CSV table of C-alpha atoms in Angstrom, one decimal:
chain,number,residue,atom,x,y,z
A,16,MET,CA,40.5,50.2,80.4
A,17,LYS,CA,40.1,47.0,78.4
A,18,THR,CA,43.2,44.7,78.3
A,19,LEU,CA,44.2,41.6,76.5
A,20,LYS,CA,42.4,39.6,79.1
A,21,ASP,CA,39.1,41.0,77.7
A,22,ILE,CA,39.8,39.8,74.2
A,23,LYS,CA,37.8,36.7,73.4
A,24,SER,CA,38.8,33.9,71.0
A,25,MET,CA,39.6,35.7,67.7
A,26,LYS,CA,41.4,33.0,65.8
A,27,GLY,CA,42.4,34.2,62.3
A,28,LYS,CA,41.4,37.8,63.1
A,29,ARG,CA,43.9,40.7,62.8
A,30,ALA,CA,45.4,42.8,65.7
A,31,LEU,CA,46.7,46.2,64.8
A,32,VAL,CA,49.3,47.0,67.5
A,33,ARG,CA,50.9,50.4,68.0
A,34,VAL,CA,54.3,49.7,69.5
A,35,ASP,CA,57.1,51.9,70.7
A,36,TYR,CA,60.1,51.1,68.6
A,37,ASN,CA,61.7,54.6,68.8
A,38,VAL,CA,65.1,53.2,69.8
A,39,PRO,CA,68.5,54.9,69.8
A,40,MET,CA,70.4,54.4,66.6
A,41,LYS,CA,73.9,54.9,65.4
A,42,GLY,CA,73.8,54.5,61.6
A,43,ASN,CA,71.8,51.3,61.1
A,44,LYS,CA,72.8,49.8,64.4
A,45,ILE,CA,70.3,49.7,67.3
A,46,LEU,CA,72.1,50.8,70.5
A,47,ASP,CA,69.4,49.6,72.9
A,48,THR,CA,66.7,47.0,72.1
A,49,ARG,CA,64.8,47.1,75.3
A,50,ARG,CA,61.8,49.0,73.9
A,51,ILE,CA,61.5,46.3,71.2
A,52,ASP,CA,61.9,43.5,73.6
A,53,THR,CA,59.1,44.6,75.9
A,54,SER,CA,56.6,44.2,73.1
A,55,PHE,CA,57.3,40.5,72.6
A,56,ALA,CA,55.0,39.4,75.4
A,57,THR,CA,52.0,41.2,73.8
A,58,ILE,CA,52.9,39.9,70.4
A,59,ARG,CA,53.1,36.3,71.7
A,60,ALA,CA,49.9,36.7,73.7
A,61,LEU,CA,48.0,37.8,70.6
A,62,GLN,CA,49.5,35.0,68.6
A,63,LYS,CA,48.4,32.5,71.3
A,64,LYS,CA,44.9,33.7,70.9
A,65,GLY,CA,45.2,32.8,67.2
A,66,MET,CA,45.5,36.4,65.9
A,67,LEU,CA,47.5,37.8,63.1
A,68,VAL,CA,49.7,40.6,64.3
A,69,ARG,CA,50.4,43.9,62.4
A,70,LEU,CA,52.8,46.3,64.0
A,71,VAL,CA,52.8,50.1,63.6
A,72,ALA,CA,55.6,52.3,65.1
A,73,HIS,CA,57.6,55.4,64.5
A,74,LEU,CA,61.4,56.2,64.7
A,75,GLY,CA,62.6,59.7,65.3
A,76,ASP,CA,60.9,62.4,63.2
A,77,GLY,CA,59.9,60.1,60.4
A,78,LYS,CA,63.0,60.3,58.2
A,79,ALA,CA,64.6,57.1,59.4
A,80,SER,CA,63.6,53.6,58.2
A,81,LEU,CA,62.4,50.8,60.6
A,82,LYS,CA,64.4,48.3,58.5
A,83,PRO,CA,67.0,47.7,61.2
A,84,VAL,CA,64.1,47.0,63.7
A,85,ALA,CA,62.6,44.6,61.2
A,86,ASP,CA,65.9,42.8,61.0
A,87,TYR,CA,66.1,42.5,64.8
A,88,LEU,CA,62.5,41.4,65.1
A,89,SER,CA,63.2,38.6,62.5
A,90,LYS,CA,65.5,37.0,65.0
A,91,HIS,CA,62.5,36.3,67.3
A,92,PHE,CA,59.5,36.1,64.9
A,93,LYS,CA,58.7,35.4,61.3
A,94,VAL,CA,58.6,39.0,60.0
A,95,GLU,CA,57.5,40.7,56.8
A,96,PHE,CA,58.5,44.4,56.5
A,97,VAL,CA,55.9,46.4,54.6
A,98,THR,CA,56.9,49.6,52.8
A,99,GLY,CA,55.0,51.7,50.4
A,100,PRO,CA,51.3,52.9,50.5
A,101,ILE,CA,49.1,51.3,53.2
A,102,THR,CA,46.3,49.4,51.5
A,103,ASP,CA,44.2,46.4,52.4
A,104,SER,CA,46.0,44.2,49.9
A,105,VAL,CA,49.4,45.3,51.2
A,106,ALA,CA,48.3,44.7,54.8
A,107,ASN,CA,47.1,41.2,54.1
A,108,PRO,CA,49.6,39.4,51.8
A,109,PRO,CA,49.1,35.6,51.5
A,110,SER,CA,52.5,35.0,53.1
A,111,ALA,CA,51.3,36.7,56.3
A,112,HIS,CA,48.7,34.0,56.9
A,113,SER,CA,51.2,31.1,56.8
A,114,GLY,CA,50.9,29.1,59.9
A,115,GLY,CA,47.6,30.9,60.8
A,116,GLY,CA,47.8,33.2,63.8
A,117,GLY,CA,50.0,31.0,65.9
A,118,PRO,CA,53.6,31.3,66.8
A,119,LYS,CA,54.7,30.5,63.2
A,120,GLY,CA,52.4,33.1,61.7
A,121,THR,CA,54.1,36.1,60.0
A,122,VAL,CA,54.2,39.4,61.9
A,123,LEU,CA,53.9,42.4,59.7
A,124,LEU,CA,55.9,45.5,60.6
A,125,PHE,CA,55.0,48.6,58.6
A,126,GLU,CA,57.5,51.3,57.7
A,127,ASN,CA,57.9,54.3,60.0
A,128,ILE,CA,54.4,55.6,60.5
A,129,ARG,CA,55.5,59.2,60.6
A,130,LYS,CA,56.5,58.9,56.9
A,131,TYR,CA,52.8,58.8,56.1
A,132,GLU,CA,50.9,62.0,55.5
A,133,GLY,CA,48.0,62.2,57.9
A,134,GLU,CA,49.7,60.5,60.9
A,135,GLU,CA,50.9,63.5,63.0
A,136,ASN,CA,47.9,65.7,62.3
A,137,ASN,CA,45.5,62.8,63.1
A,138,ASP,CA,43.8,63.0,59.7
A,139,PRO,CA,40.4,61.1,60.0
A,140,LYS,CA,40.8,59.6,56.5
A,141,PHE,CA,44.3,58.2,57.2
A,142,ALA,CA,43.1,56.9,60.6
A,143,LYS,CA,40.3,55.1,58.8
A,144,THR,CA,42.8,53.6,56.4
A,145,LEU,CA,44.9,52.4,59.3
A,146,SER,CA,41.9,50.8,60.9
A,147,LYS,CA,41.5,48.5,57.9
A,148,LEU,CA,44.7,46.8,58.9
A,149,GLY,CA,43.1,45.2,61.9
A,150,ASP,CA,39.9,43.8,63.5
A,151,ILE,CA,41.0,45.2,66.9
A,152,TYR,CA,43.5,47.8,68.0
A,153,VAL,CA,46.1,47.3,70.8
A,154,ASN,CA,48.0,50.2,72.3
A,155,GLU,CA,51.5,49.1,73.5
A,156,ALA,CA,53.2,52.5,73.1
A,157,PHE,CA,52.9,54.2,76.5
A,158,SER,CA,55.5,56.9,75.7
A,159,VAL,CA,53.6,58.4,72.8
A,160,SER,CA,50.1,57.9,74.2
A,161,HIS,CA,49.8,61.6,75.0
A,162,ARG,CA,50.1,62.5,71.3
A,163,LYS,CA,47.0,63.1,69.1
A,164,HIS,CA,48.2,61.1,66.2
A,165,ALA,CA,46.2,58.9,63.9
A,166,SER,CA,47.8,55.7,65.1
A,167,ILE,CA,47.2,56.6,68.7
A,168,VAL,CA,43.9,58.4,68.9
A,169,GLY,CA,42.2,58.4,65.4
A,170,VAL,CA,42.2,54.7,64.9
A,171,THR,CA,40.4,54.0,68.2
A,172,LYS,CA,37.2,55.6,66.7
A,173,TYR,CA,37.0,52.7,64.2
A,174,LEU,CA,38.2,49.6,66.1
A,175,PRO,CA,37.6,48.0,69.5
A,176,SER,CA,40.6,49.1,71.5
A,177,TYR,CA,42.7,47.4,74.2
A,178,ALA,CA,45.8,48.1,76.3
A,179,GLY,CA,48.9,45.9,75.7
A,180,LEU,CA,50.7,44.1,78.5
A,181,GLN,CA,53.5,46.7,78.8
A,182,LEU,CA,51.1,49.7,78.7
A,183,GLU,CA,49.0,48.0,81.4
A,184,THR,CA,52.1,47.5,83.5
A,185,GLU,CA,53.3,51.1,83.1
A,186,ILE,CA,49.9,52.5,84.2
A,187,LYS,CA,49.7,50.2,87.3
A,188,THR,CA,53.2,51.1,88.3
A,189,LEU,CA,52.7,54.8,87.9
A,190,SER,CA,49.4,54.7,89.8
A,191,LYS,CA,51.3,53.6,92.9
A,192,ILE,CA,53.2,56.9,93.0
A,193,LEU,CA,50.0,58.7,93.8
A,194,THR,CA,49.8,56.9,97.1
A,195,ASN,CA,53.6,56.8,97.7
A,196,LYS,CA,54.8,57.1,101.3
A,197,LYS,CA,58.5,56.3,100.7
A,198,HIS,CA,61.1,59.1,101.1
A,199,PRO,CA,63.4,60.5,99.8
A,200,PHE,CA,61.3,60.6,96.6
A,201,LEU,CA,63.4,61.6,93.5
A,202,PHE,CA,61.9,62.7,90.2
A,203,ILE,CA,64.2,62.8,87.1
A,204,LEU,CA,62.8,64.5,84.1
A,205,GLY,CA,64.6,64.4,80.7
A,206,GLY,CA,63.7,64.4,77.1
A,207,ALA,CA,62.5,67.3,74.9
A,208,LYS,CA,59.4,69.3,74.2
A,209,PHE,CA,58.7,71.5,77.1
A,210,SER,CA,55.0,71.7,76.4
A,211,THR,CA,54.5,68.0,77.1
A,212,LYS,CA,56.8,68.0,80.2
A,213,MET,CA,55.1,71.0,82.0
A,214,PRO,CA,52.2,68.9,83.5
A,215,LEU,CA,54.8,66.5,84.9
A,216,LEU,CA,56.9,69.2,86.4
A,217,ASP,CA,53.8,70.9,87.9
A,218,ARG,CA,52.7,67.6,89.5
A,219,PHE,CA,56.0,66.3,90.8
A,220,ILE,CA,57.5,69.5,92.1
A,221,LYS,CA,54.7,69.3,94.7
A,222,ILE,CA,55.0,65.6,95.7
A,223,ALA,CA,58.7,64.7,95.2
A,224,ASP,CA,61.5,65.7,97.6
A,225,GLN,CA,63.8,66.6,94.7
A,226,VAL,CA,63.4,67.2,91.0
A,227,VAL,CA,66.3,66.8,88.6
A,228,ILE,CA,66.0,68.4,85.1
A,229,ALA,CA,67.9,67.0,82.2
A,230,GLY,CA,67.6,66.5,78.5
A,231,ALA,CA,66.8,69.2,75.9
A,232,ILE,CA,64.3,70.9,78.3
A,233,LEU,CA,67.3,71.8,80.5
A,234,ASN,CA,68.6,74.2,77.9
A,235,SER,CA,65.6,76.5,78.4
A,236,PHE,CA,66.5,76.7,82.1
A,237,TYR,CA,70.2,77.5,81.3
A,238,LYS,CA,69.1,80.2,78.8
A,239,PHE,CA,66.7,81.8,81.3
A,240,ARG,CA,69.5,82.0,83.8
A,241,GLY,CA,71.7,83.8,81.3
A,242,PHE,CA,74.1,81.0,80.4
A,243,GLU,CA,75.3,80.4,76.8
A,244,VAL,CA,73.5,77.5,75.1
A,245,GLY,CA,75.1,77.9,71.7
A,246,LYS,CA,73.2,76.1,68.9
A,247,SER,CA,71.4,73.7,71.3
A,248,VAL,CA,67.7,72.9,71.1
A,249,VAL,CA,65.7,75.5,73.0
A,250,GLU,CA,62.0,75.8,73.4
A,251,ASP,CA,61.1,79.4,74.1
A,252,GLY,CA,57.9,80.8,75.7
A,253,TYR,CA,58.1,79.3,79.1
A,254,ASP,CA,59.9,82.0,81.1
A,255,LYS,CA,57.1,82.4,83.6
A,256,GLN,CA,56.9,78.7,84.4
A,257,ILE,CA,60.8,78.4,84.5
A,258,LYS,CA,61.0,81.3,86.9
A,259,LYS,CA,58.5,79.7,89.3
A,260,LEU,CA,60.3,76.3,89.2
A,261,LEU,CA,63.7,77.9,89.8
A,262,SER,CA,62.4,79.4,93.0
A,263,SER,CA,61.8,75.9,94.4
A,264,PRO,CA,64.5,74.5,96.7
A,265,LYS,CA,63.6,71.0,95.3
A,266,LEU,CA,65.0,71.8,91.9
A,267,LEU,CA,68.4,70.4,90.9
A,268,LEU,CA,70.1,71.3,87.6
A,269,PRO,CA,73.2,69.5,86.1
A,270,ILE,CA,76.4,71.5,86.3
A,271,ASP,CA,78.3,70.3,83.2
A,272,ALA,CA,77.5,69.0,79.8
A,273,VAL,CA,78.7,66.9,76.9
A,274,VAL,CA,78.8,69.2,73.9
A,275,THR,CA,79.5,68.9,70.2
A,276,ARG,CA,82.1,71.5,69.2
A,277,GLY,CA,82.7,71.5,65.5
A,278,ASP,CA,83.2,67.8,64.6
A,279,LYS,CA,84.4,66.8,68.1
A,280,LYS,CA,82.9,65.9,71.4
A,281,ALA,CA,83.9,67.9,74.5
A,282,PHE,CA,83.1,68.3,78.2
A,283,ALA,CA,82.3,71.7,79.5
A,284,SER,CA,80.9,73.3,82.7
A,285,ILE,CA,77.8,75.3,82.2
A,286,SER,CA,79.8,78.6,82.2
A,287,GLU,CA,82.2,77.2,79.6
A,288,ILE,CA,79.7,76.5,76.8
A,289,GLN,CA,80.6,78.4,73.6
A,290,SER,CA,78.4,80.1,71.0
A,291,LEU,CA,78.7,77.4,68.4
A,292,ASP,CA,78.4,74.4,70.8
A,293,VAL,CA,75.5,72.0,70.9
A,294,ILE,CA,74.6,70.6,74.2
A,295,GLU,CA,74.1,66.8,73.7
A,296,ASP,CA,74.0,65.3,77.2
A,297,ILE,CA,74.8,65.9,80.9
A,298,GLY,CA,78.5,65.8,81.8
A,299,PRO,CA,80.4,63.4,84.2
A,300,LEU,CA,80.2,65.8,87.2
A,301,SER,CA,76.5,66.0,86.9
A,302,VAL,CA,76.3,62.2,86.6
A,303,LYS,CA,78.2,61.9,89.9
A,304,MET,CA,76.0,64.5,91.6
A,305,ILE,CA,72.7,62.9,90.5
A,306,SER,CA,74.0,59.4,91.2
A,307,LYS,CA,74.4,60.4,94.9
A,308,LYS,CA,70.8,61.4,95.0
A,309,ILE,CA,69.8,58.1,93.4
A,310,GLU,CA,71.7,56.1,95.9
A,311,LYS,CA,69.8,57.8,98.8
A,312,ALA,CA,66.4,57.7,97.2
A,313,GLN,CA,63.8,55.3,98.4
A,314,ILE,CA,61.7,55.8,95.2
A,315,ILE,CA,62.7,57.1,91.8
A,316,VAL,CA,60.4,58.2,89.0
A,317,TRP,CA,62.3,58.8,85.8
A,318,ASN,CA,60.8,60.1,82.5
A,319,GLY,CA,63.0,60.8,79.4
A,320,PRO,CA,66.7,60.4,78.7
A,321,THR,CA,69.3,62.9,79.9
A,322,GLY,CA,70.8,63.4,76.4
A,323,TRP,CA,70.0,63.2,72.7
A,324,TYR,CA,69.4,59.5,72.8
A,325,GLU,CA,68.4,59.1,69.2
A,326,LYS,CA,71.8,60.5,68.1
A,327,GLY,CA,73.7,58.0,70.3
A,328,PHE,CA,74.3,60.3,73.3
A,329,VAL,CA,73.3,57.7,75.9
A,330,GLY,CA,76.2,58.1,78.4
A,331,GLY,CA,74.4,60.2,81.0
A,332,THR,CA,71.3,58.0,80.9
A,333,VAL,CA,73.3,54.8,81.2
């Protein structure tokens, strides 16, 4: 894996950086900026090498605009927010070169990459178009690196590729888990999309002392056990895997939830969820139960939020 240390002097050259700016929002307000903040070190390191930085990111399913993120970034860098079709002329406006590649050089942030046709199906033509935005490619988006999207996989076929500082840190840290000897070892798995979480469950149910399931994937477990899940997000087709996991004494499932009931928020035990409810997060009793496990753990690996983070349901995670 090549890192920023392997990049030689490239003054005036362009770095196309795939960042993770999929932050929780409430309206146009960013609720948690940490995902943005962790990219600053890579941006500054590239600028120090004299490079011009172009940022590509997604937010949610592609409907939302990254304008609030651009506004936040502008507090730390000179930023130009680029909307509309991605072309070479759009990617390299004269204003972006002011100050060269140094600290005063303009950072370009492109609009939500999932708004562009060709991103999510890894279209080769779109990937090649993206590649024209940079002379090198830097991956700083660890959380989406498993996706076969144009800005993650396709573009690497056309540009020399490197790992960003945060991605490098994530990989080094997670690698330590494979040789972990600390116990109790607690694994917390949240988020959505069962298909991408199954490899993690299969791995950690074997090596962790306890596995906590949260997030939208939890709804599939509730449904399998015969509980009402209302209008909550559920991914079907994993009954065989869920049955096997439920047989493990290591598995721990939350016992209550935060639900949307009509236009109001309510707390409900798992047996109290109604047919029109939407499960949004784990409830306060579950938070207390999991917190006790956290306090006793010697090592904790956590992937994914406990609730619908993008909609502002951050309480359980916090």
